Short mmCIF file of C-alpha atoms in Angstrom, two decimals:
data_model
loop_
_atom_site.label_atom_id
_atom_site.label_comp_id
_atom_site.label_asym_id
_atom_site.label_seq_id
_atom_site.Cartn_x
_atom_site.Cartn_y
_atom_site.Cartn_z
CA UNK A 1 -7.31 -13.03 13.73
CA UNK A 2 -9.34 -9.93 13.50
CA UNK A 3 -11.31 -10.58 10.17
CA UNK A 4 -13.97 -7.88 10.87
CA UNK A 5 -13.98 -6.38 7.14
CA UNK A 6 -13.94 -2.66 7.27
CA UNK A 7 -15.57 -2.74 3.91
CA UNK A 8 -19.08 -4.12 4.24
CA UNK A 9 -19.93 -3.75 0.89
CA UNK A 10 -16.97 -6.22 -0.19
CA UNK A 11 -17.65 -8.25 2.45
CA UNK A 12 -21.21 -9.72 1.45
CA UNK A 13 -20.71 -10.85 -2.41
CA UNK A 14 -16.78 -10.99 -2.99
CA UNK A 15 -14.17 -13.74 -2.23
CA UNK A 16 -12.01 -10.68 -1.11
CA UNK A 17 -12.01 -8.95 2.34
CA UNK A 18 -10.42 -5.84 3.39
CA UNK A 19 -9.74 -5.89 6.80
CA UNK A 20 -8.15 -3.29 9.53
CA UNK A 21 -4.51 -4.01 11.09
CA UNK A 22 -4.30 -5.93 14.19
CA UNK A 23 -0.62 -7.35 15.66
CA UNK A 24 -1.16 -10.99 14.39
CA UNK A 25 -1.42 -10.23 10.93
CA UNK A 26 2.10 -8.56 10.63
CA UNK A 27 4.47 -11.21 9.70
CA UNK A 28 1.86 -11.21 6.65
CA UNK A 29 2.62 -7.63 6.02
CA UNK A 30 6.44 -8.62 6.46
CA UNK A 31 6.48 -11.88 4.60
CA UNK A 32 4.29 -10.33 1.34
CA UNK A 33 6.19 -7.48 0.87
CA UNK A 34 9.43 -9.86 1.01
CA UNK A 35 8.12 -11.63 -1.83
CA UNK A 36 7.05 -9.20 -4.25
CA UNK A 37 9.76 -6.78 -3.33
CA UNK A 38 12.29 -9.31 -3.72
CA UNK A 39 11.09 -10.68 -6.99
CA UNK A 40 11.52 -7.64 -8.96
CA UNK A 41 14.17 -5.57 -6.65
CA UNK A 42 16.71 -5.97 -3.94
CA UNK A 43 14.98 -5.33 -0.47
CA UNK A 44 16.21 -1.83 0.69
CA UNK A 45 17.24 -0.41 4.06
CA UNK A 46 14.38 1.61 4.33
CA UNK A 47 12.35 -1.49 3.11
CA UNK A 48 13.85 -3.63 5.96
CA UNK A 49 13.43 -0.92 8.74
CA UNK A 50 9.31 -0.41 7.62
CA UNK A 51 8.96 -4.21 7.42
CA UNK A 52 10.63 -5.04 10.67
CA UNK A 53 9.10 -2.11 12.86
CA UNK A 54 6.00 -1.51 10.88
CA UNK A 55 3.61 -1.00 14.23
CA UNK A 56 6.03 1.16 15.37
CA UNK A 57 6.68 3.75 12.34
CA UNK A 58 3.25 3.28 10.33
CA UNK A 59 0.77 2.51 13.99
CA UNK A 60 1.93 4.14 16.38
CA UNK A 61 2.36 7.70 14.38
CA UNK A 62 -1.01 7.77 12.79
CA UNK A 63 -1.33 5.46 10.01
CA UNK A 64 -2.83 2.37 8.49
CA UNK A 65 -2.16 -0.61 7.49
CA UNK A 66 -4.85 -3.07 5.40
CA UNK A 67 -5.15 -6.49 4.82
CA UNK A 68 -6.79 -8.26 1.87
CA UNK A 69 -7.96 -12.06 2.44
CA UNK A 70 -9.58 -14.72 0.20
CA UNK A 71 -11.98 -16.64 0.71
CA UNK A 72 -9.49 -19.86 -0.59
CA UNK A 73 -6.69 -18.27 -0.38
CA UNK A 74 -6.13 -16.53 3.11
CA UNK A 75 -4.73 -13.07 3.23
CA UNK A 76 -3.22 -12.33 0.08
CA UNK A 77 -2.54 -8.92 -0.25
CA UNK A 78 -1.70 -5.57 2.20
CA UNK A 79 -0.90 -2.18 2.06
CA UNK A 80 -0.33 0.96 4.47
CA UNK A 81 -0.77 4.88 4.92
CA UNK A 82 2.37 6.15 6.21
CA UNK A 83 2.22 9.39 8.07
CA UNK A 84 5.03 11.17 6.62
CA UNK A 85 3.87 14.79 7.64
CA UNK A 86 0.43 16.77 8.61
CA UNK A 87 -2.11 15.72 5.92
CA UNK A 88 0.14 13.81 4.28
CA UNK A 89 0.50 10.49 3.94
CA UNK A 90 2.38 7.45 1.60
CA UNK A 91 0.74 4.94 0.21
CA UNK A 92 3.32 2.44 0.56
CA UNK A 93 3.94 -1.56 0.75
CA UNK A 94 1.30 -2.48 -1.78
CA UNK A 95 1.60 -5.96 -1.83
CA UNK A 96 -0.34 -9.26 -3.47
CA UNK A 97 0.79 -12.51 -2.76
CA UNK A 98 2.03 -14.27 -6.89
CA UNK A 99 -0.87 -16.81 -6.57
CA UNK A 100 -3.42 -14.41 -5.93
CA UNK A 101 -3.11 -11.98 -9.14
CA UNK A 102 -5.60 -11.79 -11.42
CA UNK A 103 -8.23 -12.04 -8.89
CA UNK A 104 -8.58 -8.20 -8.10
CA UNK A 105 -7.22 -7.93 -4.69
CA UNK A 106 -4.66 -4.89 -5.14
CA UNK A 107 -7.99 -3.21 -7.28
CA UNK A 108 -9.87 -3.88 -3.61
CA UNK A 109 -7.33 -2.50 -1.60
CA UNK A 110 -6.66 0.85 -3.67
CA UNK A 111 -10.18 1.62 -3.61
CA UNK A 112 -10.10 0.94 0.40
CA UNK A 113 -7.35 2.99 0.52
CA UNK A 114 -8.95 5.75 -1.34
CA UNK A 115 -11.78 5.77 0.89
CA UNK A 116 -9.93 5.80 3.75
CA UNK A 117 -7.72 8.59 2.80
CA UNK A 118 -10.90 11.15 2.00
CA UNK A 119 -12.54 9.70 5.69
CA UNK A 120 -9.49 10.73 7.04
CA UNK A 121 -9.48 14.05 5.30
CA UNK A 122 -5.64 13.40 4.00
CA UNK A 123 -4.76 16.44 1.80
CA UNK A 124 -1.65 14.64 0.39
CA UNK A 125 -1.99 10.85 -0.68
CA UNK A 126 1.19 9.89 -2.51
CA UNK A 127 3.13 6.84 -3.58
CA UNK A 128 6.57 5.60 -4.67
CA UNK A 129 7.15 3.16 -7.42
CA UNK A 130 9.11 1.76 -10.33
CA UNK A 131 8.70 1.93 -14.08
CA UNK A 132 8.93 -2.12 -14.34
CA UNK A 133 5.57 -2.07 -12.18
CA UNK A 134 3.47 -1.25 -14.61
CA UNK A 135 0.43 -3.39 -13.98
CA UNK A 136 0.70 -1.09 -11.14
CA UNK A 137 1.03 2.04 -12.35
CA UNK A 138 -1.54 0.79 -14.76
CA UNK A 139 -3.80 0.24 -11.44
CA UNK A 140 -3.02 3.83 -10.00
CA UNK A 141 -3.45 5.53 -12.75
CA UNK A 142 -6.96 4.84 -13.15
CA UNK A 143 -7.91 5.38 -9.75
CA UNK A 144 -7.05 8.77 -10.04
CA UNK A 145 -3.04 9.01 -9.27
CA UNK A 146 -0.88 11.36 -11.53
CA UNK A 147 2.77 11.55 -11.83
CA UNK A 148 4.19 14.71 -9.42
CA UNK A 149 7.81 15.95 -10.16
CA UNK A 150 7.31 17.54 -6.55
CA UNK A 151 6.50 14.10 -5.02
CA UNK A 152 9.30 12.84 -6.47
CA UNK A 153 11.73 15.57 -5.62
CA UNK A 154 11.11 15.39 -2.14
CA UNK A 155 10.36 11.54 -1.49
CA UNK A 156 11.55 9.67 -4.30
CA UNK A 157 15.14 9.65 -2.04
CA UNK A 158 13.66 7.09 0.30
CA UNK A 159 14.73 4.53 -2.43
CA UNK A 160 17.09 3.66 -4.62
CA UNK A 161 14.63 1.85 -7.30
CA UNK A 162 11.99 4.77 -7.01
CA UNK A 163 12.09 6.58 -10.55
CA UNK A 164 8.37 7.30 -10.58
CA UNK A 165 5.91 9.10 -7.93
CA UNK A 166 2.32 9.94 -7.93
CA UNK A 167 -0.33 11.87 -6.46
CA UNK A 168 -3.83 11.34 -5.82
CA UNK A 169 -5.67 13.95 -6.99
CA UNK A 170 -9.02 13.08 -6.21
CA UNK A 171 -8.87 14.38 -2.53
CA UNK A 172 -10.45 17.58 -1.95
#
């Protein structure tokens, strides 16, 4: 497993790693997805097609995906930028494994995320969720994400359950 942590500061005093993609760690990406996903929604056909050829359509065109590990618990959380146009990318498949909530891991990965986004000079940083997800939306909003009717006009298609979308608007 490839458990260099991208984020150095997290890596020295916290229980929780953020680490880069590498191909072993996708059935983690698959499987936590599956069960948060599942829990609270009926896996999708665009959910499905992500989580089955994730390297493929989030890798291979440009974007990311993170992993969040434990120190007791193994990984325990993901997430990915998906390249959906130039500058613009979806934060999407935000993920923490039910026995690890509570300890901070999806607050770890935003923040990665964030950095990553302004390293990678994204213009547009977006995201598709739920009203019932509000420990999320909680989570997003004070990071910096606001609601966009704009986002939602053009993406909130991709699903069925999306009713809210946001923006980051902390990228300059």
């Amino acid at each position: 497993m490839n458990d260099k942590p991208i984020s150095a500061e997290r890596a020295g005093s916290s229980p929780i790693q953020i680490i880069d993609y590498s191909p072993e760690l996708l059935p983690y990406f698959k499987s936590i997805n599956e069960e948060w996903i599942e829990s609270m929604f009926t896996l999708e056909e665009t959910d499905r097609n992500v989580l089955e050829n994730a390297e493929a359509l989030i890798i291979n065109r440009g974007g990311k995906i993170l992993f969040a590990t434990h120190a007791e618990h193994g990984v325990v959380g993901t997430c990915a930028l998906l390249k959906k146009g130039d500058g613009e990318f979806e934060l999407t498949k935000m993920g923490v494994l039910e026995k690890a909530r509570g300890l901070k891991v999806g607050d770890a990965l935003l923040q990665e995320v964030i950095q990553l986004a302004a390293s990678l000079q994204i213009a547009n940083l977006f995201l598709l969720t739920n009203k019932i997800c509000e420990a999320a939306i909680h989570l997003y909003y004070k990071h910096g994400f606001v609601d966009d009717e704009e986002i939602m006009k053009r993406f909130g298609p991709t699903y069925k359950r999306c009713n809210v979308a946001m923006r980051y608007r902390g990228i300059k």
